[in-house]
């Protein structure tokens, strides 16, 4: 990182020591200024002390030997550049001292302006600027900034002193204009200055240092120190920024935008950061300094209007903007000052932008030939698509802070009236209401209520709990694990801290952030029909290194998935078909059957229903493959809860309906018998098929009969039968035999055959370890990464939200392993399994159908494993397709930034400064760095 | 397996083709007869057709070409041996045709006697034997055996025919003596013979084959066919015997024990199979054939009394017995016949024996110098020790069949009165009653009730469910997963099929077999103080390749473990200390605490209690190591159930005790909050330490303060702190730091230090995968194989009993993976983990502390992994020590049988024949082959 021990890098008209690639040692700001200067863009000259100096200073407590002398020499050079001299009583050089870390930490570290002012140079500034009050204000600001930042005098002390003199706590240049009665009195400003100097003397025991060189040194040291302030530390912790890099410091000649009507200040973007529109976008305020725009007391004009007022400056600015964008090959966010008609650029960096703008800009840049299509694809953060494809809250219009929060389980904002049970949700939906379903957790039999709701909020559960998985499948907003929520079922209220919500109250939830708001928050609709996105997705799909299928249980899901380019269905969960109202009673009859005959009778009723579901799916998907998973959940999920059945029994008793009572009691006994302590590790998955072969036989029959019928219609169904929760080769061998035997029967009865595949879900650690043996009985395997993660960690996906959030806070986990695949543990098992399977059979098809198949970071990992396909929720399809394309070798090889002949690179991974935040605040910006 | 294509092996006075090592091709019987003949022991001559012939015959449906000719030639040789000729009307040769598989399948396959009799040879037999009725009876038996076995005529048809003539269905030689009115009439016997011949003609369309050579060939083929009878198949399936070996057939000259007073038949053991006493043991019946002893209509004399009646025969028999034992180097079970004063041995094999006899015999043989001590150790099946060390039912005296059965979870028989709750068990115990506790399943807070009971019976749960683990820890009888049991808590009854048991009824359970008996079954006390066992165990302990520790939670457990040579405590579960009545309220106060201060206040009360427990343990075990596991179970286990708390709230309401009511409601809310869907994968193990560091700090403090105090007394405590349920390196790193920090505090406060170790339990698949990284923060790791098995298979140990038993029945699992470690899956993870740990650190100590540490087969596997220690329940200590010794290279190298100069070996792995079963039926025989 260190370059020949050089510790001070200059940028000026005659020499530029650094360049844009040197962010590690010059910080983002220093490197950008060097690069702009090299490009011939007007930048006030200055120099940057490296991050090496910072680290040494923080280690040793003093500036490394020689640095002061080097700074002194460089100040001489700077004086020569500007023709002004530091401390000169006629034409003093004034400088700013600013921090600039390798990774931007907007507003987190300190800046001192107007250094070089003192009692001697003040009159010269007044004389040369033609404004005594401006000079006095600048001095006052220096005293205040230097006092608080360098000398550690509390800000409140300055405010009190200010108030003592002027009656107000703050007093800026803009204030001065707005309140000429205060501002007009130079005498009163001198009183403030005297008061500030007194404050410094009292608090530090020493007067304000009049020597400008001492001011510079002290300011540099203070900026270095600011690396260790608690707020900077906590910012780095939150944003996962290394503690060890340190910050650079840039010392730059001051230019003043407040030198009269031919001066001013502005900020701009080379394209619109909200919409992506191709036009310079920003604001300009005449006779003002940058911070005055933020203060908002004066009204700036749009940059578009600048041409009318200052045509030359405007033309130059447009040229500079075009050059910056062309050079950095991305939209830039820049700051500038005009001093007496002369334009100076003070900063440039890749602009933060809204998700939709990112898509449009990437597409446009590719179409304009500035970047390649591969690079355009790399520019879109896959997870940001949720901001485009789902409704979002208008953050600016949001009045109140969130009531509480939970895990962001399925993105999108939703507003509705509270329902506390699935039944109530259905009833309210029937009345035409939008419903938010709030429950402790959901189970499979809440599915109707979930269908009726616009969003779900649960007190328990993690990122792959039932509610989360179903929500993503349905593309609905969902928050899980909102621990502060306490549901009082009797009172039909929800307690959140001190707030009590009634069933029927309005509530707003943001499944992308996990925030819960009381009342009706303002909504923006999704931009799902964005044409640029559609084209970009087309490019992405051409580049995917493996196929992306969708999880779909219904023809409607399947249609939606096909429309978005899914290459098949990778997971159809048959149990969801069992919960429909007209079927559940037969399912229950099948479960409580005492004899095999009774069970088969119930299954005979279900067979045509399942078959008809499969026919619809095959028709929709023909000729793409449809993977159907055999029944997976424990049977008790299909029965009422103990509480419900007790209530039904009580009713029957009250009615003296003894026959009903008796059969209900049989059901209750069955419920008792089926209840499990740890249902996730219980009697489920292929264990059901092995203990109740009739269920498997019915399902296989339904699948194959459906395929035969659809084939007879002229379509080309491609059924794949997938066995869940396999633990051993013996299970898979016996089940494959059972499936083949049933197929033989069906084909004989219909005197017709159809090709089908048998596959195993690898979702238990033992299955991963024994994958090669299991795979010898099937033609495909598919990793169920949800369950594999559960078992490998011993983390129940229903219960782990509480300690996982604590682990994330403590840094014990980097990411929730139910969201992003754990490469070290679960990933290792997958790697072993795939290696062992490929070693014996290269033709076997390998897929992933857990929720991780919709997570970009996990998808990048799956690419390295060499899977053949992944299958995700329909709502995640485009995210997965984009991530898959990005993981492809061709896209991965594309530069994120052009590497020019000069090998000059500037990072786009910069966060918004407080200023550009204000600019873009009417659109939700991507919450994460772009790349 | 085939030897030069030779298919017929002779044994006679002039030639013996085979030897005792050839069980694979000659079967156990054929090889044993060849070996005895070689030794010069009198054996009627004969020959054996190999198992190769059987396999070819079963494949092709006909005898391989040339075999018939070879049999014909060998019959000529046999005729020369005996001086008799097959079919000769003067002096006919009669032979038996018997099956003899490589692995004994007693009673499962067929035997035909008296072949060679026909209408022509009958008079000769009558003349030479001097008894027409004997000859007629022999012919009748041939017709019946040949008809049913060779010609497939149903036995019932012969019985009907017999009844038509004699009025009885069966009629044996012994019957003839007992019923002289039937037997005396040769005419009536001839009627039976005529009737049998008619039956054969009617059923087969052909007369009974008169040609003795045809009889021999057909009998041989029928015996080969009998390999495939359903009962033989199912026997092999049950006993895990290969289907493909086939059976050999031995054709042997008949000798008759029923030739008058100087003839007879007997069975014997070279030592007493019940007690191991060194004296020939058996019975003799004069003028009789072997089966007459079984029939029991005549009373045999003890072999000891034979000397008085036939001194020469007796002396020869004693000599033969001594030679057999010396040669085969094991106690033999032999059959013999005396024909006119001449002794013939018909069979010998290693004798089945009771567990206590096995111990005494092995010890005696070693002391006598016949076998080595290594070999003596190998001779004892470790699991048979349970029959010595725990009470057993007197099987002979058991009147009724079992009421139901479940999993044999902890061996030993127990008789007591039924209690249905832990509280009731305690109350009944207080009244001096012996109690059998029956529950659906047990949890940690049933511990007092379990302590009060003599045995437990649960409707749910597997081999490592809570009840099973606690029972083995306490050395009490336990049956789990007895599905047929249905508890009616309201009525306080237990329904088992049609039987209803009341609380207080007597019940008997056999935890070694899983059988449940109504009423009070007769008990035999344990033989725990057997001196030979103590000596053998001493030899075993000298040979263990790794250390064997005990799991112990109390000083009493620790004392018992020390007495049996435990080298330390490998697992002390601290939560068991939390359940004591005077502590639980503080534990609950700690759990429901709203603030950290409240929690610490509760922990401060618990600290001295825990410390005092640890002091006692350290004092008892000094200087051996004591591994203390930090708190493991989810906290809700310490709180009352929802039902209990609701009842308490209702009481408080009724009393209008509003303060109590309020605090109870707070507890109920906490219970709700802590309830988990899958507690096994929930907030437990080290997750508790990471979310509630105060608990860890209290426990570490208690451990170290206890160690310091005991050290100050002059003892040498060796504390090891073990962290449960570690999933990642990050967890272990942080926890090791927390433990070290607490240690530093304690040592500073006491101005004293003590050495201690930190270890990690490896019980999650992820921990096994990342073992090397985890191990870098500790000095020992210990595999918790119960949880590792659960997570690797996704089998909940509480819920899996139902499908595991179905899997075992279907052959999908060979053994319950909670009983015997699954080498392919769980074992593979252990192997990977150990290899990765040893690769980076050879000094780290590696142990196993799951229930598998008490299972001999698993222990043999752990030896191959190179573990440093295992730790098992105190009641399994001797089993584990013996299994460990057997797994050692030195014992494994010892021959199970002497390999003599002739390299002649005979298997001892033979099961009891129906005859020797009858002999030994008054002692429970080991249920499994010995080796």
Tab-separated table of N, CA and C in Angstrom, chain A residues 703-787:
chain	number	residue	atom	x	y	z
A	703	UNK	N	-49.350	-37.976	-10.912
A	703	UNK	CA	-48.358	-37.291	-11.751
A	703	UNK	C	-48.316	-37.945	-13.134
A	704	UNK	N	-48.211	-39.266	-13.154
A	704	UNK	CA	-47.998	-39.940	-14.433
A	704	UNK	C	-49.283	-39.969	-15.267
A	705	UNK	N	-50.416	-40.135	-14.604
A	705	UNK	CA	-51.671	-40.101	-15.359
A	705	UNK	C	-51.886	-38.718	-15.956
A	706	UNK	N	-51.533	-37.690	-15.183
A	706	UNK	CA	-51.659	-36.327	-15.692
A	706	UNK	C	-50.757	-36.143	-16.910
A	707	UNK	N	-49.528	-36.627	-16.799
A	707	UNK	CA	-48.583	-36.477	-17.909
A	707	UNK	C	-49.089	-37.218	-19.140
A	708	UNK	N	-49.619	-38.427	-18.939
A	708	UNK	CA	-50.133	-39.197	-20.078
A	708	UNK	C	-51.278	-38.443	-20.766
A	709	UNK	N	-52.184	-37.898	-19.959
A	709	UNK	CA	-53.324	-37.211	-20.556
A	709	UNK	C	-52.870	-35.986	-21.345
A	710	UNK	N	-51.963	-35.198	-20.747
A	710	UNK	CA	-51.506	-33.984	-21.413
A	710	UNK	C	-50.721	-34.339	-22.670
A	711	UNK	N	-49.960	-35.423	-22.605
A	711	UNK	CA	-49.230	-35.867	-23.794
A	711	UNK	C	-50.206	-36.274	-24.889
A	712	UNK	N	-51.321	-36.907	-24.481
A	712	UNK	CA	-52.320	-37.334	-25.456
A	712	UNK	C	-52.934	-36.130	-26.166
A	713	UNK	N	-52.937	-34.996	-25.480
A	713	UNK	CA	-53.465	-33.776	-26.085
A	713	UNK	C	-52.463	-33.155	-27.066
A	714	UNK	N	-51.268	-33.708	-27.122
A	714	UNK	CA	-50.294	-33.199	-28.072
A	714	UNK	C	-49.182	-32.379	-27.436
A	715	UNK	N	-49.272	-32.148	-26.120
A	715	UNK	CA	-48.221	-31.379	-25.451
A	715	UNK	C	-47.070	-32.317	-25.063
A	716	UNK	N	-46.026	-31.748	-24.470
A	716	UNK	CA	-44.840	-32.538	-24.135
A	716	UNK	C	-44.459	-32.369	-22.669
A	717	UNK	N	-45.244	-32.967	-21.803
A	717	UNK	CA	-44.939	-32.816	-20.374
A	717	UNK	C	-43.618	-33.495	-20.040
A	718	UNK	N	-42.918	-32.921	-19.086
A	718	UNK	CA	-41.625	-33.472	-18.676
A	718	UNK	C	-41.606	-33.588	-17.152
A	719	UNK	N	-42.259	-34.640	-16.629
A	719	UNK	CA	-42.387	-34.740	-15.174
A	719	UNK	C	-41.108	-35.238	-14.503
A	720	UNK	N	-40.827	-34.668	-13.342
A	720	UNK	CA	-39.704	-35.097	-12.509
A	720	UNK	C	-40.249	-35.315	-11.103
A	721	UNK	N	-40.043	-36.493	-10.580
A	721	UNK	CA	-40.583	-36.826	-9.256
A	721	UNK	C	-39.451	-36.739	-8.246
A	722	UNK	N	-39.606	-35.863	-7.260
A	722	UNK	CA	-38.513	-35.615	-6.320
A	722	UNK	C	-38.890	-36.101	-4.927
A	723	UNK	N	-37.973	-36.848	-4.331
A	723	UNK	CA	-38.210	-37.451	-3.016
A	723	UNK	C	-37.554	-36.578	-1.946
A	724	UNK	N	-38.349	-36.067	-0.987
A	724	UNK	CA	-37.777	-35.173	0.025
A	724	UNK	C	-37.150	-35.923	1.204
A	725	UNK	N	-36.210	-35.254	1.858
A	725	UNK	CA	-35.669	-35.667	3.163
A	725	UNK	C	-35.055	-37.066	3.153
A	726	UNK	N	-34.400	-37.401	2.070
A	726	UNK	CA	-33.705	-38.694	2.012
A	726	UNK	C	-32.491	-38.644	2.944
A	727	UNK	N	-32.284	-39.699	3.704
A	727	UNK	CA	-31.117	-39.768	4.590
A	727	UNK	C	-30.132	-40.844	4.163
A	728	UNK	N	-30.616	-41.840	3.433
A	728	UNK	CA	-29.738	-42.981	3.169
A	728	UNK	C	-30.006	-43.571	1.799
A	729	UNK	N	-29.025	-44.311	1.327
A	729	UNK	CA	-29.157	-44.998	0.055
A	729	UNK	C	-30.319	-45.994	0.104
A	730	UNK	N	-30.455	-46.680	1.235
A	730	UNK	CA	-31.500	-47.705	1.335
A	730	UNK	C	-32.879	-47.091	1.093
A	731	UNK	N	-33.146	-45.939	1.700
A	731	UNK	CA	-34.429	-45.269	1.477
A	731	UNK	C	-34.638	-44.993	-0.003
A	732	UNK	N	-33.619	-44.415	-0.622
A	732	UNK	CA	-33.779	-43.996	-2.014
A	732	UNK	C	-33.948	-45.201	-2.909
A	733	UNK	N	-33.245	-46.288	-2.609
A	733	UNK	CA	-33.359	-47.482	-3.440
A	733	UNK	C	-34.789	-48.010	-3.390
A	734	UNK	N	-35.306	-48.147	-2.176
A	734	UNK	CA	-36.653	-48.694	-2.011
A	734	UNK	C	-37.692	-47.765	-2.631
A	735	UNK	N	-37.527	-46.459	-2.454
A	735	UNK	CA	-38.521	-45.526	-2.982
A	735	UNK	C	-38.471	-45.475	-4.508
A	736	UNK	N	-37.273	-45.540	-5.071
A	736	UNK	CA	-37.174	-45.551	-6.536
A	736	UNK	C	-37.866	-46.802	-7.075
A	737	UNK	N	-37.691	-47.923	-6.369
A	737	UNK	CA	-38.368	-49.157	-6.791
A	737	UNK	C	-39.883	-48.999	-6.712
A	738	UNK	N	-40.357	-48.375	-5.616
A	738	UNK	CA	-41.798	-48.173	-5.459
A	738	UNK	C	-42.345	-47.275	-6.569
A	739	UNK	N	-41.610	-46.228	-6.881
A	739	UNK	CA	-42.073	-45.303	-7.923
A	739	UNK	C	-42.102	-46.031	-9.273
A	740	UNK	N	-41.046	-46.783	-9.561
A	740	UNK	CA	-41.000	-47.514	-10.830
A	740	UNK	C	-42.122	-48.545	-10.904
A	741	UNK	N	-42.403	-49.194	-9.768
A	741	UNK	CA	-43.450	-50.212	-9.776
A	741	UNK	C	-44.812	-49.567	-10.070
A	742	UNK	N	-45.052	-48.413	-9.451
A	742	UNK	CA	-46.314	-47.727	-9.711
A	742	UNK	C	-46.380	-47.277	-11.168
A	743	UNK	N	-45.261	-46.782	-11.675
A	743	UNK	CA	-45.223	-46.340	-13.074
A	743	UNK	C	-45.573	-47.505	-13.997
A	744	UNK	N	-44.997	-48.660	-13.697
A	744	UNK	CA	-45.241	-49.845	-14.518
A	744	UNK	C	-46.747	-50.163	-14.545
A	745	UNK	N	-47.351	-50.100	-13.365
A	745	UNK	CA	-48.796	-50.332	-13.259
A	745	UNK	C	-49.574	-49.343	-14.117
A	746	UNK	N	-49.261	-48.060	-13.933
A	746	UNK	CA	-50.003	-47.011	-14.651
A	746	UNK	C	-49.835	-47.187	-16.153
A	747	UNK	N	-48.599	-47.430	-16.584
A	747	UNK	CA	-48.346	-47.558	-18.021
A	747	UNK	C	-49.072	-48.783	-18.580
A	748	UNK	N	-49.109	-49.853	-17.799
A	748	UNK	CA	-49.797	-51.053	-18.260
A	748	UNK	C	-51.301	-50.777	-18.398
A	749	UNK	N	-51.860	-50.109	-17.395
A	749	UNK	CA	-53.298	-49.815	-17.441
A	749	UNK	C	-53.648	-48.930	-18.627
A	750	UNK	N	-52.761	-47.972	-18.940
A	750	UNK	CA	-53.066	-47.014	-20.002
A	750	UNK	C	-52.469	-47.428	-21.340
A	751	UNK	N	-51.791	-48.555	-21.370
A	751	UNK	CA	-51.072	-49.000	-22.567
A	751	UNK	C	-50.378	-47.819	-23.247
A	752	UNK	N	-49.684	-47.063	-22.452
A	752	UNK	CA	-48.903	-45.933	-22.961
A	752	UNK	C	-47.833	-45.639	-21.921
A	753	UNK	N	-46.726	-45.091	-22.375
A	753	UNK	CA	-45.686	-44.721	-21.412
A	753	UNK	C	-45.282	-43.282	-21.650
A	754	UNK	N	-44.567	-42.749	-20.692
A	754	UNK	CA	-44.023	-41.399	-20.851
A	754	UNK	C	-42.724	-41.337	-20.053
A	755	UNK	N	-41.751	-40.606	-20.590
A	755	UNK	CA	-40.474	-40.496	-19.885
A	755	UNK	C	-40.655	-39.643	-18.641
A	756	UNK	N	-40.007	-40.044	-17.554
A	756	UNK	CA	-40.015	-39.223	-16.341
A	756	UNK	C	-38.711	-39.461	-15.616
A	757	UNK	N	-38.378	-38.531	-14.749
A	757	UNK	CA	-37.146	-38.663	-13.976
A	757	UNK	C	-37.479	-38.824	-12.503
A	758	UNK	N	-36.574	-39.474	-11.795
A	758	UNK	CA	-36.687	-39.565	-10.330
A	758	UNK	C	-35.485	-38.835	-9.748
A	759	UNK	N	-35.733	-38.069	-8.690
A	759	UNK	CA	-34.635	-37.319	-8.072
A	759	UNK	C	-34.724	-37.344	-6.562
A	760	UNK	N	-33.631	-36.976	-5.931
A	760	UNK	CA	-33.581	-36.940	-4.463
A	760	UNK	C	-33.269	-35.535	-4.004
A	761	UNK	N	-33.975	-35.086	-2.972
A	761	UNK	CA	-33.584	-33.828	-2.339
A	761	UNK	C	-32.464	-34.125	-1.361
A	762	UNK	N	-31.419	-33.333	-1.453
A	762	UNK	CA	-30.296	-33.476	-0.522
A	762	UNK	C	-30.463	-32.345	0.485
A	763	UNK	N	-31.023	-32.681	1.634
A	763	UNK	CA	-31.327	-31.623	2.606
A	763	UNK	C	-31.001	-32.047	4.019
A	764	UNK	N	-30.376	-33.204	4.161
A	764	UNK	CA	-29.876	-33.647	5.461
A	764	UNK	C	-28.366	-33.801	5.348
A	765	UNK	N	-27.639	-33.488	6.407
A	765	UNK	CA	-26.180	-33.663	6.326
A	765	UNK	C	-25.808	-35.072	5.883
A	766	UNK	N	-26.536	-36.067	6.362
A	766	UNK	CA	-26.180	-37.433	5.998
A	766	UNK	C	-26.370	-37.661	4.498
A	767	UNK	N	-27.391	-37.050	3.933
A	767	UNK	CA	-27.609	-37.204	2.492
A	767	UNK	C	-26.461	-36.577	1.719
A	768	UNK	N	-25.948	-35.459	2.215
A	768	UNK	CA	-24.813	-34.831	1.530
A	768	UNK	C	-23.590	-35.732	1.617
A	769	UNK	N	-23.378	-36.329	2.785
A	769	UNK	CA	-22.206	-37.190	2.970
A	769	UNK	C	-22.311	-38.435	2.080
A	770	UNK	N	-23.526	-38.956	1.976
A	770	UNK	CA	-23.730	-40.198	1.211
A	770	UNK	C	-24.329	-39.900	-0.166
A	771	UNK	N	-24.088	-38.710	-0.695
A	771	UNK	CA	-24.764	-38.287	-1.929
A	771	UNK	C	-24.464	-39.210	-3.103
A	772	UNK	N	-23.242	-39.684	-3.202
A	772	UNK	CA	-22.901	-40.507	-4.370
A	772	UNK	C	-23.716	-41.796	-4.364
A	773	UNK	N	-23.855	-42.404	-3.197
A	773	UNK	CA	-24.637	-43.644	-3.127
A	773	UNK	C	-26.110	-43.362	-3.416
A	774	UNK	N	-26.637	-42.286	-2.832
A	774	UNK	CA	-28.042	-41.941	-3.074
A	774	UNK	C	-28.247	-41.652	-4.564
A	775	UNK	N	-27.309	-40.920	-5.136
A	775	UNK	CA	-27.455	-40.503	-6.531
A	775	UNK	C	-27.435	-41.693	-7.484
A	776	UNK	N	-26.900	-42.827	-7.038
A	776	UNK	CA	-26.837	-43.983	-7.941
A	776	UNK	C	-28.233	-44.513	-8.267
A	777	UNK	N	-29.255	-44.050	-7.540
A	777	UNK	CA	-30.610	-44.532	-7.792
A	777	UNK	C	-31.500	-43.499	-8.479
A	778	UNK	N	-30.948	-42.345	-8.832
A	778	UNK	CA	-31.778	-41.272	-9.384
A	778	UNK	C	-31.075	-40.623	-10.568
A	779	UNK	N	-31.809	-39.763	-11.278
A	779	UNK	CA	-31.156	-39.067	-12.381
A	779	UNK	C	-30.950	-37.584	-12.092
A	780	UNK	N	-31.454	-37.110	-10.946
A	780	UNK	CA	-31.085	-35.749	-10.532
A	780	UNK	C	-31.123	-35.650	-9.013
A	781	UNK	N	-30.355	-34.700	-8.503
A	781	UNK	CA	-30.446	-34.364	-7.076
A	781	UNK	C	-30.657	-32.864	-6.970
A	782	UNK	N	-31.325	-32.443	-5.917
A	782	UNK	CA	-31.572	-31.015	-5.727
A	782	UNK	C	-31.338	-30.698	-4.253
A	783	UNK	N	-30.469	-29.735	-3.998
A	783	UNK	CA	-30.171	-29.377	-2.617
A	783	UNK	C	-31.302	-28.545	-2.026
A	784	UNK	N	-31.870	-29.013	-0.943
A	784	UNK	CA	-32.827	-28.226	-0.185
A	784	UNK	C	-32.027	-27.496	0.882
A	785	UNK	N	-31.570	-26.307	0.526
A	785	UNK	CA	-30.597	-25.648	1.404
A	785	UNK	C	-31.222	-25.109	2.684
A	786	UNK	N	-32.546	-24.939	2.726
A	786	UNK	CA	-33.158	-24.482	3.979
A	786	UNK	C	-32.945	-25.533	5.065
A	787	UNK	N	-33.406	-26.746	4.784
A	787	UNK	CA	-33.286	-27.792	5.784
A	787	UNK	C	-31.830	-28.168	6.015
